[in-house]
C-alpha positions as a Markdown table, in Angstrom:
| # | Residue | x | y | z |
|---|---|---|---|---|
| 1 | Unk | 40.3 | 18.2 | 56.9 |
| 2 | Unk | 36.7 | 17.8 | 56.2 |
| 3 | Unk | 34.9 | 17.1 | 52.3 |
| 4 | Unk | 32.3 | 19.3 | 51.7 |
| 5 | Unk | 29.5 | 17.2 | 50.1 |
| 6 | Unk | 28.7 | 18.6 | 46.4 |
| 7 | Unk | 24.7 | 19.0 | 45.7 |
| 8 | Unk | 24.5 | 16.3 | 42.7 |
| 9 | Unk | 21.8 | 19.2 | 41.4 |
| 10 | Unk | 24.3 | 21.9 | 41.3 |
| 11 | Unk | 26.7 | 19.7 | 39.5 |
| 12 | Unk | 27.9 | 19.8 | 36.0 |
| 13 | Unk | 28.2 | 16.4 | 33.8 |
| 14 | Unk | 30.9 | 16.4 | 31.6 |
| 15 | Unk | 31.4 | 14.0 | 28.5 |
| 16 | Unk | 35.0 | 12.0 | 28.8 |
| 17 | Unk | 37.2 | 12.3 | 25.7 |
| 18 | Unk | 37.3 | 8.8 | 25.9 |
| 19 | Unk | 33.7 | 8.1 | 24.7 |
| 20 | Unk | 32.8 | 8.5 | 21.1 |
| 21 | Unk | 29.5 | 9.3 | 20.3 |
| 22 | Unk | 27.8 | 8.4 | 16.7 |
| 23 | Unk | 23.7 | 8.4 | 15.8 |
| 24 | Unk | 22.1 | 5.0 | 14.7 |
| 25 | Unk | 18.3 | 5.9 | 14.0 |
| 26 | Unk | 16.9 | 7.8 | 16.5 |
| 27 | Unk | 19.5 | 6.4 | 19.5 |
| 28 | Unk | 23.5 | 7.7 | 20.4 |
| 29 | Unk | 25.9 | 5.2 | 20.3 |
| 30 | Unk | 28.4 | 5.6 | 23.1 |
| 31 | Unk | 31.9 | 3.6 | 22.1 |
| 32 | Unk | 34.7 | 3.3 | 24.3 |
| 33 | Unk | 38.2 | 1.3 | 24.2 |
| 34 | Unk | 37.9 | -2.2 | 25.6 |
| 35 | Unk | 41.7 | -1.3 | 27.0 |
| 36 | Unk | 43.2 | 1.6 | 27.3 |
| 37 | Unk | 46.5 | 0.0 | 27.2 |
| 38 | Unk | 48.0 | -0.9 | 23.7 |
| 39 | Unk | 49.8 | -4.2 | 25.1 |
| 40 | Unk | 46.4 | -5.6 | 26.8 |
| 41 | Unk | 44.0 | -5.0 | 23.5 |
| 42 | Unk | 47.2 | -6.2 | 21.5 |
| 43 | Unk | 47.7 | -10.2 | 24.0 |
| 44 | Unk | 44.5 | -9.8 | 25.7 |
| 45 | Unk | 41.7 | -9.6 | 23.4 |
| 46 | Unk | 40.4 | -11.6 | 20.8 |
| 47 | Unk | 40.7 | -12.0 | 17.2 |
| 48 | Unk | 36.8 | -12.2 | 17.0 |
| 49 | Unk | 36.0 | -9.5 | 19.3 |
| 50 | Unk | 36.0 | -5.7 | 18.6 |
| 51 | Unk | 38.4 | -3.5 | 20.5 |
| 52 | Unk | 35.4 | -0.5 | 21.6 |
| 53 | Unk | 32.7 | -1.3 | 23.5 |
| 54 | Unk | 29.2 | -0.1 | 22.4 |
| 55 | Unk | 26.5 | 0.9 | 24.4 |
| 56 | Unk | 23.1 | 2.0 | 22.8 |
| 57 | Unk | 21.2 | 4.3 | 24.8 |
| 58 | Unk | 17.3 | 4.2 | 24.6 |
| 59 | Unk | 15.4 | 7.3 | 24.1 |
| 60 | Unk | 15.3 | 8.9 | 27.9 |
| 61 | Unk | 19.5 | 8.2 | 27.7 |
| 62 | Unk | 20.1 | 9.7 | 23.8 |
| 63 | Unk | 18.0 | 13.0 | 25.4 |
| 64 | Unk | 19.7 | 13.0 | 28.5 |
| 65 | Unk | 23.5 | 12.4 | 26.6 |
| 66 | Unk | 22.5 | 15.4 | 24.1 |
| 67 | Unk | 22.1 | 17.9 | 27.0 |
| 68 | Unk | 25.5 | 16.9 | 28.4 |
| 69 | Unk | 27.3 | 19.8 | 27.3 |
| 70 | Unk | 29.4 | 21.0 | 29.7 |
| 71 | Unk | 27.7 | 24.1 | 31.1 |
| 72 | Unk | 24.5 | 22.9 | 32.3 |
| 73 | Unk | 24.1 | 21.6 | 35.8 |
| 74 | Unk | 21.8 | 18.9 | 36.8 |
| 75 | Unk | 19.1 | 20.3 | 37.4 |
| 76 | Unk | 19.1 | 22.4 | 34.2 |
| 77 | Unk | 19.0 | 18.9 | 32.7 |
| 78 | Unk | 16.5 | 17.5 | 35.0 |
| 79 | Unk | 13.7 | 20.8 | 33.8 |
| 80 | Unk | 14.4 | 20.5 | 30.2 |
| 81 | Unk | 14.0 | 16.9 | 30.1 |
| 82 | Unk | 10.8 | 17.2 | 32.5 |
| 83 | Unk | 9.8 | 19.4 | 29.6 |
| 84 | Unk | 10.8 | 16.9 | 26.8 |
| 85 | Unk | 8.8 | 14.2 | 28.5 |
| 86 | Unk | 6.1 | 16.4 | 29.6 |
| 87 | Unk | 6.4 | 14.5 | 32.8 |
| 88 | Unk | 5.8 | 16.1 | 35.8 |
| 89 | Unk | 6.3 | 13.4 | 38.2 |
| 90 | Unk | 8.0 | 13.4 | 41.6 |
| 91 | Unk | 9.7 | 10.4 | 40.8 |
| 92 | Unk | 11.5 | 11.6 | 37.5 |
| 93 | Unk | 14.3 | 13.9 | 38.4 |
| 94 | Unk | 15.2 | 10.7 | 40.7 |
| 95 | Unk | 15.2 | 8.4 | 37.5 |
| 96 | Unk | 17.1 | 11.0 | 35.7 |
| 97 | Unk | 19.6 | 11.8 | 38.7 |
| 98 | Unk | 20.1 | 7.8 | 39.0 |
| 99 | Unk | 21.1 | 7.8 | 35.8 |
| 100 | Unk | 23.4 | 10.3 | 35.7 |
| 101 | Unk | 24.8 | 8.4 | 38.5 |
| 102 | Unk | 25.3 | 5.2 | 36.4 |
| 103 | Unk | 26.8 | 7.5 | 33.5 |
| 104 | Unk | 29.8 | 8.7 | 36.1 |
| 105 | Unk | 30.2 | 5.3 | 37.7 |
| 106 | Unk | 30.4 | 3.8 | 34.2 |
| 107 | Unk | 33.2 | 6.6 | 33.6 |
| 108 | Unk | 31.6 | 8.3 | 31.0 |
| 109 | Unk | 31.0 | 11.2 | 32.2 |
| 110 | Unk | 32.7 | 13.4 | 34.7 |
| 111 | Unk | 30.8 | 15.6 | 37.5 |
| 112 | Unk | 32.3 | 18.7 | 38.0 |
| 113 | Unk | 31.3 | 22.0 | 40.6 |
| 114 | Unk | 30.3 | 24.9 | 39.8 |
C-alpha cells in the first residue's frame, strides 16, 4: 500500500484541545498539562513547579497562532501573514512553514487534508 505525500501548503493546522490560549500584552500564551496522566502530575511533579507548561510566542508566532482557525490551509496563512509583515521575501513562507512544523511536532497543533 503506498502513502500519498500531503502538500504541507494544502494542509490545514488545527489547534489541539489540549492547549489553552490566553493574551499577556501584545503576545498569546500557549499552556499545556505537564502530564496528561493524573497519577504522574500527582508523584511525579513537584511541589514548587506548576502543573501547565507555558510557552510565549513572539510577535511572528501570536499572528501566525491567531490565523489557526481550522479552515484555512497553509498557504492561506502564509499570504496573509506575507501581508501582515509586508514581506515579500522568498525566504518567508519557508520560516513560516518551519514553524508550523515546530507547532505539530510540539503537538500543538494538528495538520489535517483537505
Amino acid at each position: 500500500m503506498s502513502k500519498e505525500k500531503a502538500n504541507l501548503l494544502e494542509t490545514i493546522p488545527v489547534r489541539c484541545d489540549s492547549i489553552e490560549t490566553e493574551w499577556e500584552g501584545e503576545s498569546i500564551i500557549l499552556s499545556f498539562p505537564r502530564f496528561k496522566n493524573t497519577f504522574l502530575t500527582r508523584y511525579f511533579l513537584p511541589k514548587r513547579l506548576s502543573s501547565p507548561v507555558r510557552v510565549r510566542l513572539e510577535e511572528h508566532g501570536t499572528a501566525l497562532w491567531q490565523l489557526i482557525d481550522g479552515e484555512r490551509n497553509v498557504q492561506n496563512i502564509i499570504d496573509l501573514l506575507k501581508g501582515h509583515f509586508a514581506s515579500d521575501e522568498e525566504g518567508y513562507a519557508l520560516r513560516i512553514m518551519t514553524y508550523i512544523m515546530q507547532l505539530h511536532k510540539d503537538k500543538f497543533i494538528l495538520l489535517c487534508q483537505p
